Coordinates of C-alpha atoms in Angstrom, one line a residue:
M1 CA -171.6 6.6 133.6
L2 CA -174.8 9.6 133.5
T3 CA -173.5 12.9 135.0
D4 CA -176.6 14.8 134.3
E5 CA -178.7 15.4 137.2
K6 CA -182.0 15.0 134.8
L7 CA -182.0 11.4 132.8
N8 CA -182.4 12.0 129.1
M9 CA -185.8 9.8 128.6
T10 CA -184.9 9.6 125.1
M11 CA -182.6 7.0 125.8
L12 CA -185.8 4.9 128.0
C13 CA -186.7 3.4 124.5
D14 CA -186.5 -0.7 123.5
F15 CA -183.4 -1.1 122.0
Y16 CA -185.0 -2.4 119.0
E17 CA -186.3 1.1 118.0
L18 CA -182.5 1.8 117.7
T19 CA -181.7 -1.0 115.9
M20 CA -184.5 0.0 113.3
G21 CA -183.7 3.2 113.3
S22 CA -180.2 2.7 112.3
G23 CA -182.0 0.4 109.7
Y24 CA -184.3 2.9 108.4
F25 CA -181.4 5.2 107.9
Q26 CA -179.3 2.8 106.1
A27 CA -182.0 1.7 103.6
G28 CA -183.1 5.5 103.3
L29 CA -186.2 4.9 104.9
Q30 CA -185.8 7.8 107.5
D31 CA -187.8 10.2 106.1
R32 CA -190.7 8.3 105.1
I33 CA -193.6 9.7 107.2
T34 CA -195.9 7.0 108.9
Y35 CA -198.6 6.6 110.9
F36 CA -199.0 5.0 114.0
D37 CA -201.9 4.3 116.7
V38 CA -201.8 3.9 120.4
F39 CA -204.7 1.5 121.0
F40 CA -205.9 -0.8 123.7
R41 CA -207.5 -4.3 123.6
D42 CA -209.4 -4.7 126.6
V43 CA -210.9 -2.6 129.9
P44 CA -209.1 -3.4 133.1
D45 CA -211.2 -5.4 135.4
Q46 CA -213.3 -6.6 132.9
G47 CA -215.2 -3.1 133.4
G48 CA -217.1 -0.9 130.6
F49 CA -214.8 1.6 130.1
A50 CA -211.0 3.2 130.7
I51 CA -210.0 6.6 131.4
C52 CA -206.9 8.1 129.2
A53 CA -204.3 9.9 131.1
G54 CA -200.7 10.5 130.6
L55 CA -200.7 13.1 127.7
E56 CA -198.8 15.9 129.5
Q57 CA -196.0 13.7 130.4
L58 CA -195.6 13.0 126.8
I59 CA -195.7 16.4 125.9
Q60 CA -193.1 17.0 128.1
Y61 CA -191.1 14.1 126.6
L62 CA -191.3 15.3 122.7
K63 CA -190.7 18.8 123.8
D64 CA -187.2 17.6 125.1
L65 CA -186.8 14.7 122.8
H66 CA -182.5 14.7 121.9
F67 CA -179.6 12.9 122.4
S68 CA -176.9 14.0 124.1
G69 CA -173.1 13.6 123.9
E70 CA -173.1 10.7 126.3
D71 CA -175.9 9.0 125.0
I72 CA -174.1 9.5 121.4
A73 CA -170.8 7.7 122.9
Y74 CA -173.1 4.8 124.4
L75 CA -174.2 3.9 121.0
R76 CA -170.9 4.2 119.9
N77 CA -169.3 1.9 122.5
R78 CA -172.2 -0.9 121.4
G79 CA -170.2 -1.3 118.1
M80 CA -173.5 -1.5 116.1
F81 CA -174.0 1.7 114.5
P82 CA -172.6 3.7 111.8
E83 CA -171.2 6.9 112.0
E84 CA -173.6 8.4 109.9
F85 CA -176.5 7.7 111.9
L86 CA -174.8 8.7 115.2
A87 CA -174.2 12.1 113.3
F88 CA -177.9 12.0 112.3
L89 CA -178.7 11.4 116.0
R90 CA -177.2 14.6 117.2
D91 CA -179.6 16.9 115.6
F92 CA -182.6 14.8 116.2
R93 CA -185.9 16.3 117.3
F94 CA -189.4 15.5 117.0
T95 CA -190.5 17.4 113.8
G96 CA -194.0 14.7 113.4
D97 CA -197.6 15.7 114.0
I98 CA -199.6 14.2 116.8
W99 CA -203.5 14.1 117.4
A100 CA -204.7 12.8 121.0
I101 CA -208.0 11.8 122.9
P102 CA -207.6 15.2 126.2
E103 CA -207.0 13.3 129.5
G104 CA -210.0 12.4 131.4
T105 CA -211.8 11.3 128.4
P106 CA -213.8 7.6 129.1
V107 CA -212.1 5.3 125.9
F108 CA -213.0 1.9 124.4
P109 CA -211.2 -1.1 123.1
Q110 CA -209.7 -0.7 120.0
E111 CA -210.1 3.1 119.6
P112 CA -207.1 5.5 118.9
L113 CA -206.1 7.5 121.7
L114 CA -203.5 9.1 120.3
T115 CA -202.3 9.0 116.2
V116 CA -198.5 9.8 115.7
R117 CA -198.0 11.4 112.2
A118 CA -194.0 11.2 111.8
P119 CA -190.6 10.5 110.0
A120 CA -190.0 6.7 110.4
I121 CA -187.1 7.0 112.6
Q122 CA -189.2 9.8 114.7
A123 CA -192.3 7.9 114.9
Q124 CA -190.6 4.6 115.8
L125 CA -187.7 6.1 118.4
I126 CA -191.0 7.3 120.7
E127 CA -192.5 4.2 121.1
T128 CA -191.7 2.6 124.3
F129 CA -192.1 6.1 126.3
T130 CA -195.4 6.9 124.6
L131 CA -196.9 3.5 125.5
L132 CA -195.3 3.6 129.1
T133 CA -197.0 6.9 130.4
L134 CA -200.3 6.3 128.5
N135 CA -200.7 3.0 130.2
H136 CA -199.5 3.4 133.1
Q137 CA -201.3 6.6 134.0
S138 CA -204.5 5.6 131.9
L139 CA -204.6 2.1 134.3
I140 CA -204.5 3.9 137.2
A141 CA -206.8 6.8 136.4
T142 CA -209.5 3.9 135.5
K143 CA -208.3 1.9 138.9
A144 CA -208.9 5.0 140.6
N145 CA -212.0 5.7 139.3
R146 CA -213.8 2.5 140.0
I147 CA -212.8 3.0 143.5
C148 CA -214.3 6.5 143.7
R149 CA -217.6 5.9 142.5
A150 CA -218.0 2.8 144.7
A151 CA -217.7 5.4 147.1
Q152 CA -220.7 6.8 146.0
G153 CA -219.5 10.6 146.6
R154 CA -217.3 10.1 149.8
T155 CA -214.1 11.5 150.0
V156 CA -211.4 9.2 148.6
L157 CA -207.6 9.9 148.9
E158 CA -204.8 7.9 147.4
F159 CA -202.4 6.5 150.4
G160 CA -200.1 4.1 148.1
S161 CA -196.9 5.7 147.7
R162 CA -195.1 3.4 149.9
R163 CA -196.4 0.3 147.8
A164 CA -196.3 1.7 144.2
Q165 CA -193.8 0.4 141.8
G166 CA -190.8 3.0 142.1
A167 CA -190.8 6.5 142.3
D168 CA -192.4 7.3 138.9
G169 CA -195.1 4.6 139.8
A170 CA -195.7 6.8 143.0
I171 CA -195.7 10.1 141.4
A172 CA -197.6 10.2 138.0
G173 CA -199.7 7.5 139.6
A174 CA -200.8 10.1 142.5
R175 CA -201.4 12.7 139.3
A176 CA -203.7 10.0 137.6
A177 CA -205.6 8.6 140.4
Y178 CA -206.6 12.8 140.6
I179 CA -208.0 12.6 137.2
G180 CA -209.9 9.6 137.7
G181 CA -211.6 11.4 141.1
C182 CA -209.5 11.3 144.1
A183 CA -209.5 14.3 146.4
G184 CA -206.2 14.1 147.3
T185 CA -202.9 12.3 147.9
A186 CA -200.1 11.5 150.6
C187 CA -197.2 12.2 147.8
T188 CA -195.7 15.5 148.7
I189 CA -193.9 15.5 145.7
S190 CA -197.1 15.0 143.6
D191 CA -198.5 18.3 145.4
Q192 CA -195.6 20.0 144.5
L193 CA -195.2 19.0 141.0
Y194 CA -198.3 18.7 139.4
G195 CA -200.7 20.3 142.5
V196 CA -202.5 17.1 143.5
P197 CA -203.5 18.2 147.0
A198 CA -201.3 16.7 149.7
G199 CA -202.0 15.6 153.1
G200 CA -201.7 13.6 156.1
T201 CA -202.1 13.4 159.8
M202 CA -200.4 10.8 162.0
A203 CA -198.9 7.5 161.9
H204 CA -199.4 4.7 164.6
A205 CA -195.7 5.8 165.2
W206 CA -196.8 9.2 166.5
V207 CA -199.2 7.2 169.4
Q208 CA -196.3 5.1 170.4
M209 CA -193.9 7.6 170.9
F210 CA -195.7 9.2 174.0
G211 CA -196.3 7.9 177.7
S212 CA -200.1 7.5 176.5
Q213 CA -202.5 7.6 173.7
L214 CA -204.0 10.3 175.6
E215 CA -200.9 12.3 175.5
A216 CA -200.4 11.7 171.8
F217 CA -203.6 13.4 170.8
E218 CA -203.5 16.0 173.1
T219 CA -200.3 17.0 171.7
Y220 CA -201.4 16.8 168.2
C221 CA -204.5 18.9 168.1
R222 CA -202.4 21.2 170.1
M223 CA -200.1 21.6 167.4
Y224 CA -202.7 21.0 164.6
P225 CA -205.9 22.1 166.1
H226 CA -207.7 22.7 162.3
N227 CA -206.5 19.5 161.2
A228 CA -206.8 17.1 163.7
T229 CA -207.2 13.3 162.8
L230 CA -206.5 11.4 165.2
L231 CA -205.6 7.6 164.6
V232 CA -207.4 5.5 166.7
D233 CA -206.7 1.7 166.3
T234 CA -202.9 1.8 167.9
Y235 CA -203.7 -0.3 170.9
N236 CA -207.5 -1.1 171.2
T237 CA -210.3 1.1 168.8
L238 CA -213.1 1.1 171.0
K239 CA -211.9 0.9 174.6
S240 CA -209.4 3.6 174.6
G241 CA -208.9 4.9 170.8
V242 CA -212.3 6.6 170.1
P243 CA -212.9 7.6 173.9
D244 CA -208.9 8.9 174.3
A245 CA -209.4 10.8 171.2
I246 CA -213.1 12.3 172.6
R247 CA -211.3 13.5 175.8
A248 CA -208.5 14.9 173.8
F249 CA -211.3 16.9 171.6
D250 CA -213.0 17.9 174.4
K251 CA -209.8 19.3 176.4
V252 CA -208.1 21.0 173.7
L253 CA -210.5 21.7 170.3
K254 CA -213.6 22.4 172.8
P255 CA -212.4 25.3 174.2
L256 CA -211.7 26.6 170.9
G257 CA -214.9 26.8 169.4
I258 CA -213.7 24.1 167.0
R259 CA -215.6 21.3 166.1
K260 CA -214.4 20.0 162.7
C261 CA -212.2 16.9 163.4
G262 CA -211.7 13.7 162.7
I263 CA -210.7 9.7 163.6
R264 CA -209.0 7.5 161.3
L265 CA -209.6 3.4 161.2
D266 CA -206.7 1.6 159.8
S267 CA -207.6 -2.1 161.1
G268 CA -210.0 -4.2 162.2
D269 CA -213.6 -4.8 160.8
I270 CA -214.2 -1.5 159.5
S271 CA -218.1 -1.3 159.2
Y272 CA -218.8 -2.5 162.7
L273 CA -215.9 -0.4 164.3
S274 CA -217.4 2.6 162.1
Q275 CA -220.7 2.5 163.4
K276 CA -219.9 1.9 167.0
A277 CA -217.6 4.9 166.6
R278 CA -220.1 6.9 164.9
K279 CA -222.5 6.3 168.4
M280 CA -219.6 7.1 170.7
L281 CA -218.9 10.4 168.7
D282 CA -222.3 11.5 168.4
E283 CA -223.3 10.8 171.9
A284 CA -220.2 12.8 173.0
G285 CA -221.4 15.8 170.6
W286 CA -219.0 15.6 168.4
T287 CA -221.5 15.2 165.1
E288 CA -219.4 16.6 163.0
C289 CA -216.1 14.8 163.7
Q290 CA -215.3 12.5 160.5
I291 CA -214.5 9.1 160.3
S292 CA -212.1 7.6 157.7
A293 CA -210.9 4.6 156.9
S294 CA -207.8 2.4 155.1
N295 CA -206.0 -0.8 155.2
S296 CA -206.2 -2.9 151.8
L297 CA -209.4 -1.1 150.4
D298 CA -210.6 -1.4 147.0
E299 CA -213.6 -0.9 145.4
Y300 CA -215.6 -4.3 146.1
I301 CA -214.8 -3.7 149.9
I302 CA -215.7 -0.1 149.9
R303 CA -219.2 -1.1 148.3
D304 CA -219.5 -3.8 150.6
L305 CA -218.8 -1.4 153.7
I306 CA -221.5 1.1 152.4
M307 CA -223.9 -1.9 151.9
Q308 CA -223.4 -3.0 155.4
G309 CA -224.0 0.4 156.6
A310 CA -220.4 1.8 157.7
K311 CA -220.1 4.8 158.8
V312 CA -217.1 6.4 157.1
D313 CA -216.9 9.6 155.5
M314 CA -213.7 9.3 153.9
F315 CA -211.4 6.6 152.6
G316 CA -207.6 6.3 151.8
V317 CA -206.9 3.7 149.2
G318 CA -203.2 2.7 149.3
E319 CA -201.6 -0.2 147.2
R320 CA -204.7 -1.4 145.2
M321 CA -205.2 1.6 143.5
I322 CA -201.6 2.9 142.9
T323 CA -200.6 -0.6 141.1
A324 CA -204.2 -1.4 140.2
S325 CA -203.3 -5.1 141.7
S326 CA -206.5 -6.5 140.8
Q327 CA -205.3 -6.1 136.4
P328 CA -201.7 -4.3 136.9
V329 CA -201.7 -4.0 133.1
F330 CA -203.1 -1.4 131.0
G331 CA -202.1 -3.5 127.7
G332 CA -202.0 -0.1 124.9
V333 CA -199.8 -1.2 122.1
Y334 CA -198.5 1.2 119.6
K335 CA -199.3 0.0 115.8
L336 CA -198.3 0.8 112.3
V337 CA -201.5 1.6 110.1
A338 CA -200.4 3.7 107.3
V339 CA -197.6 5.3 105.4
E340 CA -197.2 7.9 103.3
E341 CA -196.4 8.0 99.3
A342 CA -194.1 10.7 97.5
D343 CA -197.2 12.2 96.3
G344 CA -199.1 12.7 99.4
S345 CA -201.4 9.5 99.2
I346 CA -201.9 7.4 102.0
L347 CA -201.4 3.6 101.6
P348 CA -203.1 1.8 104.7
K349 CA -201.3 -0.8 106.5
I350 CA -202.7 -3.9 108.8
K351 CA -201.3 -6.1 110.9
V352 CA -203.2 -9.5 110.4
S353 CA -202.7 -12.4 113.5
E354 CA -204.3 -16.0 114.2
N355 CA -206.0 -14.1 117.3
V356 CA -208.5 -12.5 115.8
G357 CA -208.5 -9.8 118.8
K358 CA -204.8 -8.8 117.5
I359 CA -205.6 -7.6 113.8
T360 CA -205.3 -4.0 113.3
N361 CA -207.9 -1.4 111.8
P362 CA -206.0 0.3 109.6
H363 CA -205.2 3.7 107.8
F364 CA -205.0 7.1 109.3
K365 CA -208.4 7.5 110.8
K366 CA -211.0 9.8 113.0
L367 CA -212.8 8.9 116.2
W368 CA -216.4 10.3 116.8
R369 CA -218.5 10.2 119.8
I370 CA -222.2 9.9 118.9
Y371 CA -224.6 11.9 121.6
D372 CA -228.3 11.5 121.5
N373 CA -229.4 15.1 121.7
A374 CA -232.7 14.4 123.9
T375 CA -230.5 13.1 126.8
G376 CA -227.3 14.5 126.1
K377 CA -225.8 10.5 126.7
A378 CA -222.9 9.3 124.8
E379 CA -224.4 6.8 122.9
A380 CA -221.8 5.1 120.6
D381 CA -218.4 5.6 119.1
Y382 CA -217.4 5.6 115.5
I383 CA -214.3 5.4 113.7
T384 CA -213.9 6.4 110.0
L385 CA -211.6 7.6 107.9
W386 CA -209.4 11.0 108.3
N387 CA -211.2 12.8 105.8
E388 CA -214.9 11.4 106.2
T389 CA -217.6 13.5 107.6
I390 CA -220.8 12.6 109.1
D391 CA -224.0 13.8 108.0
E392 CA -226.4 14.6 111.0
S393 CA -229.4 15.0 109.1
Q394 CA -229.0 11.6 108.3
P395 CA -229.7 8.3 110.0
L396 CA -226.9 6.7 111.3
E397 CA -226.2 2.9 111.5
L398 CA -223.7 1.3 113.8
F399 CA -223.4 -2.8 114.8
D400 CA -222.3 -3.8 118.1
P401 CA -218.6 -5.2 117.7
H402 CA -219.3 -7.9 120.2
A403 CA -222.9 -9.3 118.3
T404 CA -222.6 -8.0 114.5
W405 CA -226.1 -9.2 114.5
K406 CA -227.3 -6.4 116.6
R407 CA -227.5 -2.8 115.4
K408 CA -229.0 0.7 116.7
I409 CA -229.9 3.4 114.3
Y410 CA -229.3 7.3 115.7
T411 CA -231.5 9.8 114.4
D412 CA -231.1 12.7 116.4
F413 CA -227.7 13.0 117.4
T414 CA -224.4 15.1 117.6
A415 CA -221.3 13.5 116.5
K416 CA -218.4 15.1 118.0
P417 CA -214.2 14.2 117.0
L418 CA -212.7 13.0 120.1
Q419 CA -209.1 13.7 119.1
V420 CA -207.3 16.9 118.9
P421 CA -204.5 18.0 117.6
V422 CA -201.3 18.5 119.8
F423 CA -198.4 18.9 117.7
E424 CA -198.1 20.2 114.0
G425 CA -195.0 19.9 112.2
G426 CA -192.9 19.4 115.5
K427 CA -194.7 22.3 117.5
L428 CA -196.9 22.1 120.5
V429 CA -200.6 23.5 119.6
Y430 CA -202.3 21.9 122.5
E431 CA -202.8 23.9 125.6
S432 CA -202.7 21.6 128.4
P433 CA -205.4 22.2 131.2
S434 CA -204.8 22.2 134.8
L435 CA -204.9 19.2 136.8
K436 CA -208.1 20.3 138.4
D437 CA -209.9 21.1 134.7
I438 CA -208.9 18.0 133.7
Q439 CA -210.0 16.4 136.7
A440 CA -213.8 18.2 136.4
Y441 CA -213.6 17.6 132.6
C442 CA -213.4 13.8 133.0
R443 CA -216.3 13.6 135.9
E444 CA -218.6 15.6 133.2
Q445 CA -217.8 13.2 130.6
I446 CA -218.2 10.2 133.2
D447 CA -221.7 11.6 133.5
A448 CA -222.6 11.6 129.8
L449 CA -222.6 7.5 130.3
W450 CA -225.5 5.6 130.7
A451 CA -225.5 3.7 134.2
E452 CA -225.5 0.7 132.4
V453 CA -221.9 0.9 130.7
K454 CA -220.8 1.8 134.6
R455 CA -221.3 -1.1 136.2
F456 CA -218.6 -3.2 137.7
E457 CA -219.8 -6.7 136.7
N458 CA -221.2 -7.0 133.0
P459 CA -221.4 -3.5 132.0
H460 CA -223.2 -2.8 128.9
N461 CA -221.3 -3.2 125.5
Y462 CA -220.5 0.3 124.4
Y463 CA -220.4 0.5 120.6
V464 CA -217.6 1.3 118.7
D465 CA -217.9 0.5 115.4
L466 CA -216.3 1.5 111.9
S467 CA -217.3 3.0 109.0
Q468 CA -219.0 1.3 106.1
T469 CA -215.4 2.8 103.8
L470 CA -213.1 1.8 106.7
W471 CA -214.5 -1.5 107.0
D472 CA -214.1 -2.2 103.3
V473 CA -210.7 -1.2 103.7
K474 CA -209.5 -3.4 106.1
Q475 CA -211.4 -6.1 104.5
S476 CA -209.7 -5.9 101.4
L477 CA -206.6 -5.8 103.1
L478 CA -207.3 -9.2 104.9
Q479 CA -208.5 -10.6 101.6
T480 CA -205.1 -9.3 99.9
Q481 CA -203.0 -10.8 102.9
A482 CA -205.2 -14.5 102.7
G483 CA -204.3 -14.3 99.0
V484 CA -208.0 -14.3 97.9

């Protein structure tokens, strides 16, 4: 039985990481330097881009990577691992290098979100947790951003804790949703741990606890005069909910000179009810009262509500955001792309499949983003070998990966590398930004994308191309594997 109050996440790995690790050790390959890439194949919801997130949690995991005495005892009891390997695990630490795209960056299929250079056992062991944290938070950040963009500048709050898949799904999910653009969360512990602004007012139970709805509203306004948002649909929204809210505001807030307040709609026809409620509030003089709405919302419902003229200032989105229910798997993978020879040379590796989409891009690589100097917009991404450079004074020709006969030639551009060093020789060299700064960076980077890339339906195919040198390496490996 585990006795530590805190679980050792080193053991959060697929069991084959351990069997392979033991196999590498017994074969004398434990010190062989390997290169692994994390990438994904398809954007969730058939969108134009995704948002990477989860790096901070991976950093904390790698800093604490170790096997406890209880872990070693468990592995010994499995009867599969030699004592020499268990002794090796007692002093296990991460000593490798990691490069990663900063959290909040818009990313595209087949791009290396993160590259690991480490001894074989280390690189293999961290696969599961690396994918777990990057897949989950990238998924939620991407979904949250779609929802926030649908809201067209209106406030979006994350309300999904009670519907999340487990505690970490709620806690880390709220963090990711904030990166994607949400203004806050209902999840208190996410505020405590990460600084995601937490807030909330009342549930239907509050209204039901009192002798009358009006008493419930007046009591709440007296207790929280500067945070009085009243849930008006417990009984009848337009006949009693909104009128009782107005009476409570008049009786309690008006004498205090407080004009800032709100009502929340959680059921019914949000478009119709919000328009009627707005008219009632304005006629009563509560023009500054905000209307918020919740109840199984997503980007499409929010977009439709706005098109229908709904008078909603704030959206609370729960299950469909925190679970990304429309496509709840991000699909990131972790693949070997190269090994290092004794003389320091790098030997590329490729995975071949009859499914073309599963063929990997080999070698130790560098990812660049191409910005048009005239507009400042991101035009394309370019993947090169790690030691290639880009001459910005020369035209750059890129091909559309979805239609290789289409090409673009860039002449006035700036090429910026996307990955940054995170660990060097096992030492953390990256200073993580604050969560607020990550959110601001995310917003800035998305603003640099063309509107066509940000469409929900049939978004423009953003170019992600390989350099000629990398393309030649890939073709050579494919021909070798095919026996050509």
